[in-house]
Amino acid sequence: MAEVETAQDYLQAVVNFLWQPNEFSYQHVWPPMEFGWRIILGSLIGFFGAAFGSVGGVGGGGIFVPMLTLIIGFDPKSSTAISKFMIMGAAGSTVYYNLKLRHPTIDMPIIDYHFALLFQPRLIYGISIGVAFNVLFADWMVTVLLIILFIGTSTKAFMKGVETWKKETIMKKEAAKQANATGEDYKPLPAGPGGTATKLLIKETRKAEVSVTENVCWKELGLLVVVWIVFLVLQVAKEYTVTCSKLYWLLNLLQVPVSVGVTLYEAISLYKGKRVIASKGAEGADWKLIKLFMYCLVGILAGVVGGLLGLGGGFILGPLFLELGIPPQVSSATATFAMTFSSSMSVVEYYLLKRFPVPYALYFAFVATIAAFIGQHAVRKLINILGRASLIIFILAFTIFVSAISLGGVGISNMIQKIHESEYMGFDNLCMYDP
């Protein structure tokens, strides 16, 4: 009998630790915006984080959040919100840079609009869920999830980079042999669909850049913008309702048919062969239902993680696209394109929650915007010189790994401090949240 009572006491202690409906652990900390070493150091870290993050197609949130917390002095959740603002700036700059670029091996835009249409509606819906989870979850829960997820994805991306590097090495040797045999100047193509690089070019005949009007798929882009506007209207309308009221939940549920409807439209078109993922070459026309279903789930997961952690969905989509055999340049460009819509939606939601000071957010978004443009230009030049698109994959893996270490370290430090000060570390009550 005593053992049963002891077990019940332990269970009650765990429940009290995780959930106290009248407790709310979040209190924002916003330092004053003053010029000094914190702003200078934070700007430098933000600049390189945005440059690397935009090239890898992940946004750089894993570097922004620790910088904003440790250097500038924001609380973790406010840092998450400002990070999203920075990601939006970097992603917008990268998309602008990529709008004129063409696919490295196929005559199509470097951004795969059909792939974006398959993932973007689920990504935005996942963002909405992730932002709510950001209010509900305690910091230590986010830290544990982040470390597990990032170490796994960074390892996977690094192995893919090594594999691509080896293929590129073989191609460069073959190109050198043919050049010696024929006297012509052969150039190996970057990894193409399926992750292979089996073609050689004597002379590049396709244009690397064209005008924006030629390069944009306007129908798909228009549909993506419509989805974004509908979600935006629902989020703004939700702000003028009482949290957890019937109308509040109704507006949340209305996001489901919008997201599911557009995704089903694209998925059914792919399944029936009316549309193809051209960047995958011949494989882009062969889609199975279970595969499409899994991709939709991954899209939601990427959005939830992005909204919860203040990161770009590219941390999930980038490695996924590479596994599907999408060339690194196209993977990065498409993930960033989808991330522009999702990150801007996050910014709106966090703004409505009053999660960040606008002047700070605008300044760091400007830094990220400039850094992303410079990073894209520098790495593209480097890839053209070295002939190794695998550099993008290694940058992706490096950015995710650094993010895991930095964010994990900050989270563990905060967790130890809260334990030492005996603070409440359970779930927060969404219905009690007062911005």
Short mmCIF file of C-alpha atoms in Angstrom, two decimals:
data_model
loop_
_atom_site.label_atom_id
_atom_site.label_comp_id
_atom_site.label_asym_id
_atom_site.label_seq_id
_atom_site.Cartn_x
_atom_site.Cartn_y
_atom_site.Cartn_z
CA MET A 1 0.00 0.00 0.00
CA ALA A 2 2.85 2.34 0.88
CA GLU A 3 4.51 1.59 -2.47
CA VAL A 4 1.31 2.51 -4.34
CA GLU A 5 1.08 5.81 -2.47
CA THR A 6 4.74 6.54 -3.22
CA ALA A 7 4.18 5.90 -6.95
CA GLN A 8 1.14 8.17 -6.90
CA ASP A 9 3.16 10.89 -5.18
CA TYR A 10 5.87 10.66 -7.87
CA LEU A 11 3.25 10.77 -10.63
CA GLN A 12 1.59 13.80 -9.05
CA ALA A 13 4.99 15.53 -8.77
CA VAL A 14 5.64 14.96 -12.49
CA VAL A 15 2.19 16.29 -13.43
CA ASN A 16 2.70 19.39 -11.26
CA PHE A 17 6.12 19.94 -12.84
CA LEU A 18 4.72 19.79 -16.39
CA TRP A 19 1.35 21.45 -15.94
CA GLN A 20 0.04 24.12 -13.62
CA PRO A 21 -2.88 25.86 -15.37
CA ASN A 22 -2.47 29.11 -13.45
CA GLU A 23 1.28 29.33 -14.05
CA PHE A 24 2.87 31.06 -17.05
CA SER A 25 6.64 30.94 -17.34
CA TYR A 26 7.17 33.36 -20.23
CA GLN A 27 8.26 36.94 -19.54
CA HIS A 28 9.88 38.86 -22.36
CA VAL A 29 13.25 40.58 -21.97
CA TRP A 30 13.94 43.36 -24.50
CA PRO A 31 17.23 45.21 -24.08
CA PRO A 32 17.36 48.87 -25.18
CA MET A 33 18.69 49.48 -28.70
CA GLU A 34 22.04 51.15 -28.06
CA PHE A 35 25.13 51.24 -30.27
CA GLY A 36 27.98 49.28 -28.69
CA TRP A 37 29.98 46.08 -28.83
CA ARG A 38 26.85 43.92 -28.52
CA ILE A 39 25.29 45.39 -31.66
CA ILE A 40 28.59 45.19 -33.57
CA LEU A 41 29.33 41.57 -32.61
CA GLY A 42 25.71 40.55 -33.11
CA SER A 43 25.67 42.15 -36.56
CA LEU A 44 28.82 40.27 -37.60
CA ILE A 45 27.47 36.93 -36.40
CA GLY A 46 24.11 37.66 -38.02
CA PHE A 47 25.83 38.58 -41.28
CA PHE A 48 27.78 35.32 -41.57
CA GLY A 49 24.83 33.30 -40.31
CA ALA A 50 22.60 34.76 -43.02
CA ALA A 51 25.27 34.31 -45.71
CA PHE A 52 25.83 30.62 -44.88
CA GLY A 53 22.17 29.96 -44.15
CA SER A 54 20.93 31.41 -47.42
CA VAL A 55 23.44 29.40 -49.44
CA GLY A 56 22.47 26.17 -47.68
CA GLY A 57 18.78 26.98 -48.02
CA VAL A 58 18.14 26.87 -44.26
CA GLY A 59 17.82 30.56 -43.39
CA GLY A 60 20.33 30.67 -40.53
CA GLY A 61 17.90 30.71 -37.60
CA GLY A 62 20.03 28.26 -35.66
CA ILE A 63 22.74 30.91 -35.52
CA PHE A 64 20.45 33.93 -35.11
CA VAL A 65 18.65 32.70 -31.98
CA PRO A 66 21.80 32.08 -29.86
CA MET A 67 23.28 35.38 -31.04
CA LEU A 68 20.15 37.32 -30.06
CA THR A 69 19.98 35.52 -26.70
CA LEU A 70 23.64 35.47 -25.63
CA ILE A 71 25.03 38.59 -27.29
CA ILE A 72 22.11 41.03 -27.56
CA GLY A 73 20.29 39.83 -24.43
CA PHE A 74 16.78 38.89 -25.58
CA ASP A 75 14.84 36.11 -23.90
CA PRO A 76 14.76 32.85 -25.95
CA LYS A 77 11.21 33.24 -27.24
CA SER A 78 11.70 36.86 -28.32
CA SER A 79 14.93 35.74 -30.02
CA THR A 80 12.91 33.13 -31.89
CA ALA A 81 10.53 35.80 -33.18
CA ILE A 82 13.29 38.21 -34.31
CA SER A 83 15.09 35.26 -35.91
CA LYS A 84 12.05 34.71 -38.11
CA PHE A 85 12.21 38.35 -39.21
CA MET A 86 15.88 37.88 -40.16
CA ILE A 87 15.08 34.66 -42.03
CA MET A 88 12.36 36.48 -43.98
CA GLY A 89 14.85 39.17 -45.03
CA ALA A 90 17.52 36.66 -46.04
CA ALA A 91 15.04 34.44 -47.88
CA GLY A 92 13.54 37.39 -49.77
CA SER A 93 16.99 38.55 -50.85
CA THR A 94 17.93 35.03 -51.98
CA VAL A 95 14.73 34.58 -53.98
CA TYR A 96 15.32 37.92 -55.71
CA TYR A 97 18.83 36.74 -56.63
CA ASN A 98 17.53 33.37 -57.93
CA LEU A 99 14.59 34.65 -59.98
CA LYS A 100 16.71 34.99 -63.14
CA LEU A 101 18.84 31.85 -62.70
CA ARG A 102 18.36 28.60 -64.61
CA HIS A 103 18.63 24.96 -63.54
CA PRO A 104 22.28 23.72 -63.81
CA THR A 105 21.48 20.72 -66.05
CA ILE A 106 17.91 21.13 -67.37
CA ASP A 107 16.31 23.97 -69.34
CA MET A 108 14.04 25.25 -66.55
CA PRO A 109 14.16 27.82 -63.71
CA ILE A 110 16.46 27.07 -60.78
CA ILE A 111 13.37 27.31 -58.53
CA ASP A 112 11.09 24.27 -58.96
CA TYR A 113 7.66 25.92 -58.62
CA HIS A 114 5.73 22.63 -58.67
CA PHE A 115 7.79 21.28 -55.81
CA ALA A 116 7.23 24.50 -53.89
CA LEU A 117 3.48 24.23 -54.53
CA LEU A 118 3.47 20.70 -53.12
CA PHE A 119 5.17 21.76 -49.88
CA GLN A 120 4.32 25.43 -49.25
CA PRO A 121 0.66 25.10 -48.14
CA ARG A 122 1.57 22.41 -45.61
CA LEU A 123 4.62 24.40 -44.53
CA ILE A 124 2.54 27.49 -43.76
CA TYR A 125 -0.07 25.44 -41.91
CA GLY A 126 2.70 23.78 -39.91
CA ILE A 127 4.10 27.23 -39.07
CA SER A 128 0.77 28.19 -37.50
CA ILE A 129 0.86 25.06 -35.32
CA GLY A 130 4.52 25.64 -34.47
CA VAL A 131 3.91 29.21 -33.29
CA ALA A 132 1.18 27.95 -30.95
CA PHE A 133 3.56 25.25 -29.68
CA ASN A 134 6.15 27.96 -29.08
CA VAL A 135 3.72 29.50 -26.56
CA LEU A 136 2.84 26.14 -25.01
CA PHE A 137 6.18 24.35 -24.76
CA ALA A 138 8.81 25.03 -22.11
CA ASP A 139 12.29 25.97 -23.32
CA TRP A 140 13.89 22.70 -22.20
CA MET A 141 11.43 20.68 -24.30
CA VAL A 142 12.38 22.71 -27.37
CA THR A 143 16.08 22.18 -26.61
CA VAL A 144 15.80 18.39 -26.45
CA LEU A 145 13.83 18.25 -29.72
CA LEU A 146 16.28 20.57 -31.43
CA ILE A 147 19.44 18.65 -30.49
CA ILE A 148 18.02 15.31 -31.64
CA LEU A 149 16.66 16.69 -34.89
CA PHE A 150 19.66 18.80 -35.90
CA ILE A 151 22.38 16.25 -35.19
CA GLY A 152 20.48 13.71 -37.30
CA THR A 153 19.88 16.04 -40.25
CA SER A 154 23.39 17.51 -40.23
CA THR A 155 24.94 14.03 -40.27
CA LYS A 156 22.70 12.98 -43.14
CA ALA A 157 23.51 16.11 -45.11
CA PHE A 158 27.26 15.70 -44.55
CA MET A 159 27.18 12.12 -45.85
CA LYS A 160 25.27 13.32 -48.91
CA GLY A 161 27.93 15.99 -49.44
CA VAL A 162 30.72 13.41 -49.31
CA GLU A 163 28.86 11.23 -51.82
CA THR A 164 28.35 14.16 -54.20
CA TRP A 165 31.99 15.27 -53.81
CA LYS A 166 33.18 11.79 -54.88
CA LYS A 167 30.93 11.83 -57.96
CA GLU A 168 32.20 15.27 -58.89
CA THR A 169 35.81 14.08 -58.51
CA ILE A 170 35.13 11.21 -60.94
CA MET A 171 33.53 13.59 -63.40
CA LYS A 172 36.45 16.05 -63.24
CA LYS A 173 38.91 13.19 -63.97
CA GLU A 174 36.80 12.03 -66.93
CA ALA A 175 36.61 15.58 -68.24
CA ALA A 176 40.39 15.94 -67.97
CA LYS A 177 40.92 12.66 -69.89
CA GLN A 178 38.61 13.69 -72.72
CA ALA A 179 40.22 17.11 -72.88
CA ASN A 180 43.68 15.53 -73.23
CA ALA A 181 42.44 13.08 -75.86
CA THR A 182 40.57 15.54 -78.06
CA GLY A 183 42.20 18.86 -77.28
CA GLU A 184 38.77 20.34 -76.59
CA ASP A 185 37.94 22.16 -73.37
CA TYR A 186 35.47 19.82 -71.64
CA LYS A 187 33.51 20.98 -68.62
CA PRO A 188 31.80 18.58 -66.15
CA LEU A 189 28.21 19.42 -65.31
CA PRO A 190 27.17 19.70 -61.66
CA ALA A 191 25.18 16.86 -60.12
CA GLY A 192 21.92 16.46 -61.99
CA PRO A 193 18.65 14.69 -61.27
CA GLY A 194 19.05 11.53 -59.25
CA GLY A 195 22.25 12.81 -57.70
CA THR A 196 24.35 11.76 -60.70
CA ALA A 197 26.75 13.72 -62.82
CA THR A 198 27.25 11.75 -66.00
CA LYS A 199 27.31 14.36 -68.74
CA LEU A 200 30.17 16.39 -70.07
CA LEU A 201 29.96 19.66 -71.95
CA ILE A 202 32.39 21.02 -74.52
CA LYS A 203 30.68 24.33 -74.57
CA GLU A 204 27.82 25.68 -72.47
CA THR A 205 25.02 26.59 -74.88
CA ARG A 206 22.20 27.36 -72.44
CA LYS A 207 21.93 30.73 -70.77
CA ALA A 208 22.74 30.75 -67.06
CA GLU A 209 20.45 33.75 -66.60
CA VAL A 210 17.31 34.99 -68.35
CA SER A 211 14.78 37.73 -67.65
CA VAL A 212 12.39 37.32 -64.74
CA THR A 213 9.34 37.30 -67.05
CA GLU A 214 10.77 34.28 -68.90
CA ASN A 215 11.84 32.44 -65.78
CA VAL A 216 8.84 32.67 -63.45
CA CYS A 217 5.95 30.18 -63.59
CA TRP A 218 3.24 32.78 -63.03
CA LYS A 219 0.30 30.41 -62.54
CA GLU A 220 2.03 28.48 -59.76
CA LEU A 221 3.39 31.67 -58.20
CA GLY A 222 -0.09 33.22 -58.24
CA LEU A 223 -1.56 30.18 -56.47
CA LEU A 224 1.18 30.32 -53.83
CA VAL A 225 0.47 34.01 -53.22
CA VAL A 226 -3.28 33.33 -52.91
CA VAL A 227 -2.62 30.65 -50.28
CA TRP A 228 -0.40 33.06 -48.36
CA ILE A 229 -3.03 35.83 -48.46
CA VAL A 230 -5.79 33.50 -47.24
CA PHE A 231 -3.66 32.36 -44.32
CA LEU A 232 -2.72 35.96 -43.57
CA VAL A 233 -6.39 37.02 -43.44
CA LEU A 234 -7.20 34.14 -41.08
CA GLN A 235 -4.28 35.03 -38.79
CA VAL A 236 -5.23 38.71 -38.63
CA ALA A 237 -8.89 37.84 -37.99
CA LYS A 238 -7.83 35.51 -35.19
CA GLU A 239 -6.12 38.42 -33.45
CA TYR A 240 -9.48 40.15 -33.00
CA THR A 241 -11.08 37.18 -31.25
CA VAL A 242 -10.86 36.01 -27.65
CA THR A 243 -8.13 33.38 -27.28
CA CYS A 244 -9.60 29.86 -27.03
CA SER A 245 -13.12 31.08 -27.90
CA LYS A 246 -15.25 29.16 -30.41
CA LEU A 247 -14.52 31.71 -33.14
CA TYR A 248 -10.77 31.46 -32.35
CA TRP A 249 -10.75 27.70 -32.92
CA LEU A 250 -12.99 28.02 -35.98
CA LEU A 251 -10.51 30.38 -37.63
CA ASN A 252 -7.73 27.93 -36.82
CA LEU A 253 -9.66 25.04 -38.35
CA LEU A 254 -10.39 27.02 -41.52
CA GLN A 255 -6.68 26.79 -42.34
CA VAL A 256 -7.03 23.04 -42.82
CA PRO A 257 -9.24 22.99 -45.96
CA VAL A 258 -7.13 25.72 -47.59
CA SER A 259 -3.88 23.85 -46.97
CA VAL A 260 -5.26 20.40 -47.79
CA GLY A 261 -7.15 21.60 -50.87
CA VAL A 262 -4.15 23.15 -52.61
CA THR A 263 -1.86 20.27 -51.64
CA LEU A 264 -4.36 17.71 -52.97
CA TYR A 265 -4.67 19.68 -56.22
CA GLU A 266 -0.92 19.50 -56.77
CA ALA A 267 -0.53 15.93 -55.47
CA ILE A 268 -3.33 14.53 -57.68
CA SER A 269 -1.89 16.34 -60.70
CA LEU A 270 1.50 14.77 -60.01
CA TYR A 271 -0.01 11.31 -59.45
CA LYS A 272 -1.97 11.43 -62.72
CA GLY A 273 1.01 12.76 -64.63
CA LYS A 274 -0.60 16.11 -65.49
CA ARG A 275 2.33 17.79 -63.75
CA VAL A 276 5.93 16.67 -63.26
CA ILE A 277 8.75 17.64 -60.95
CA ALA A 278 11.06 18.58 -63.82
CA SER A 279 14.13 19.08 -61.61
CA LYS A 280 14.12 15.31 -60.92
CA GLY A 281 14.35 14.49 -64.62
CA ALA A 282 12.56 11.28 -65.68
CA GLU A 283 11.95 10.33 -62.04
CA GLY A 284 9.81 13.44 -61.61
CA ALA A 285 6.95 11.84 -63.55
CA ASP A 286 6.66 8.70 -61.35
CA TRP A 287 4.80 9.40 -58.10
CA LYS A 288 3.17 6.91 -55.74
CA LEU A 289 0.39 7.83 -53.31
CA ILE A 290 2.33 6.76 -50.21
CA LYS A 291 5.30 8.88 -51.31
CA LEU A 292 3.14 11.96 -51.85
CA PHE A 293 1.44 11.41 -48.48
CA MET A 294 4.79 11.19 -46.71
CA TYR A 295 6.01 14.39 -48.36
CA CYS A 296 2.90 16.23 -47.17
CA LEU A 297 3.59 15.07 -43.60
CA VAL A 298 7.20 16.23 -43.91
CA GLY A 299 5.94 19.62 -45.09
CA ILE A 300 3.84 20.01 -41.94
CA LEU A 301 6.74 18.81 -39.77
CA ALA A 302 9.08 21.37 -41.34
CA GLY A 303 6.57 24.13 -40.64
CA VAL A 304 5.97 23.04 -37.04
CA VAL A 305 9.70 22.88 -36.34
CA GLY A 306 10.23 26.25 -38.03
CA GLY A 307 7.48 27.98 -36.05
CA LEU A 308 8.45 26.29 -32.78
CA LEU A 309 12.19 26.94 -32.95
CA GLY A 310 12.26 30.19 -34.92
CA LEU A 311 14.05 28.51 -37.81
CA GLY A 312 13.43 28.21 -41.52
CA GLY A 313 11.67 25.09 -42.75
CA GLY A 314 14.76 24.61 -44.91
CA PHE A 315 16.42 22.73 -42.04
CA ILE A 316 14.01 19.91 -42.94
CA LEU A 317 13.30 20.59 -46.62
CA GLY A 318 16.95 21.08 -47.66
CA PRO A 319 18.15 17.60 -46.61
CA LEU A 320 14.89 16.07 -47.91
CA PHE A 321 15.27 17.62 -51.36
CA LEU A 322 18.86 16.35 -51.56
CA GLU A 323 17.72 12.83 -50.65
CA LEU A 324 15.19 13.03 -53.48
CA GLY A 325 18.01 13.63 -55.95
CA ILE A 326 17.44 17.36 -56.51
CA PRO A 327 20.70 19.17 -57.49
CA PRO A 328 22.13 21.23 -54.59
CA GLN A 329 21.57 24.57 -56.35
CA VAL A 330 17.91 23.75 -57.03
CA SER A 331 17.40 22.28 -53.55
CA SER A 332 18.70 25.45 -51.91
CA ALA A 333 16.76 27.80 -54.21
CA THR A 334 13.44 25.93 -53.88
CA ALA A 335 13.68 25.47 -50.11
CA THR A 336 14.43 29.18 -49.71
CA PHE A 337 11.55 30.11 -52.00
CA ALA A 338 9.06 28.09 -49.93
CA MET A 339 10.65 29.47 -46.76
CA THR A 340 9.96 33.06 -47.84
CA PHE A 341 6.21 32.46 -47.59
CA SER A 342 6.39 30.53 -44.32
CA SER A 343 8.81 32.90 -42.57
CA SER A 344 6.78 35.97 -43.54
CA MET A 345 3.68 34.28 -42.11
CA SER A 346 5.58 33.59 -38.88
CA VAL A 347 6.60 37.25 -38.68
CA VAL A 348 2.96 38.32 -38.94
CA GLU A 349 1.91 35.85 -36.24
CA TYR A 350 4.73 36.84 -33.88
CA TYR A 351 3.97 40.53 -34.52
CA LEU A 352 0.34 39.96 -33.56
CA LEU A 353 1.58 38.19 -30.43
CA LYS A 354 3.82 41.24 -29.72
CA ARG A 355 6.86 38.99 -29.45
CA PHE A 356 9.57 41.41 -30.69
CA PRO A 357 10.54 45.11 -30.72
CA VAL A 358 10.11 46.37 -34.30
CA PRO A 359 13.26 48.60 -34.54
CA TYR A 360 15.58 45.74 -33.52
CA ALA A 361 13.83 43.35 -35.89
CA LEU A 362 14.05 45.74 -38.85
CA TYR A 363 17.75 46.39 -38.27
CA PHE A 364 18.76 42.74 -38.09
CA ALA A 365 16.49 41.86 -41.03
CA PHE A 366 18.37 44.48 -43.08
CA VAL A 367 21.72 42.92 -42.08
CA ALA A 368 20.46 39.46 -43.07
CA THR A 369 19.12 40.72 -46.41
CA ILE A 370 22.46 42.22 -47.46
CA ALA A 371 24.42 39.20 -46.19
CA ALA A 372 22.26 36.69 -48.08
CA PHE A 373 22.73 38.51 -51.38
CA ILE A 374 26.50 38.69 -50.94
CA GLY A 375 26.68 35.04 -49.83
CA GLN A 376 24.73 33.82 -52.86
CA HIS A 377 26.92 35.78 -55.26
CA ALA A 378 30.20 34.65 -53.67
CA VAL A 379 29.33 30.94 -53.51
CA ARG A 380 27.95 30.89 -57.06
CA LYS A 381 31.24 32.33 -58.31
CA LEU A 382 33.15 29.74 -56.26
CA ILE A 383 31.08 26.86 -57.66
CA ASN A 384 31.70 28.06 -61.23
CA ILE A 385 35.45 28.21 -60.57
CA LEU A 386 35.78 24.86 -58.73
CA GLY A 387 33.00 22.97 -60.50
CA ARG A 388 31.74 21.54 -57.20
CA ALA A 389 28.08 22.08 -56.29
CA SER A 390 28.70 19.84 -53.25
CA LEU A 391 29.97 23.00 -51.52
CA ILE A 392 26.32 23.92 -50.98
CA ILE A 393 25.66 20.61 -49.24
CA PHE A 394 28.68 21.00 -46.95
CA ILE A 395 27.56 24.54 -46.07
CA LEU A 396 24.10 23.14 -45.30
CA ALA A 397 25.54 20.43 -43.03
CA PHE A 398 27.89 22.87 -41.31
CA THR A 399 25.12 25.39 -40.65
CA ILE A 400 22.81 22.76 -39.16
CA PHE A 401 25.59 21.33 -36.97
CA VAL A 402 26.65 24.75 -35.66
CA SER A 403 22.99 25.48 -34.98
CA ALA A 404 22.63 22.27 -32.98
CA ILE A 405 25.66 23.12 -30.84
CA SER A 406 24.81 26.78 -30.29
CA LEU A 407 21.08 26.42 -29.74
CA GLY A 408 21.55 23.29 -27.67
CA GLY A 409 24.16 24.99 -25.51
CA VAL A 410 21.94 28.01 -24.90
CA GLY A 411 18.97 25.80 -24.08
CA ILE A 412 20.90 23.65 -21.62
CA SER A 413 22.34 26.73 -19.92
CA ASN A 414 18.88 28.26 -19.50
CA MET A 415 17.50 24.97 -18.24
CA ILE A 416 20.21 24.67 -15.56
CA GLN A 417 19.57 28.25 -14.46
CA LYS A 418 15.82 27.63 -14.11
CA ILE A 419 16.41 24.45 -12.12
CA HIS A 420 18.80 26.32 -9.83
CA GLU A 421 16.23 29.09 -9.27
CA SER A 422 13.37 26.58 -8.87
CA GLU A 423 11.33 28.22 -11.64
CA TYR A 424 8.26 26.63 -13.22
CA MET A 425 9.37 24.54 -16.23
CA GLY A 426 6.16 22.96 -17.46
CA PHE A 427 3.76 23.68 -20.28
CA ASP A 428 2.29 27.17 -20.54
CA ASN A 429 -1.42 27.79 -20.87
CA LEU A 430 -2.19 29.12 -24.37
CA CYS A 431 -5.52 30.51 -23.21
CA MET A 432 -3.76 32.60 -20.52
CA TYR A 433 -1.30 34.15 -22.95
CA ASP A 434 -1.54 37.95 -22.86
CA PRO A 435 0.84 39.70 -25.29
#
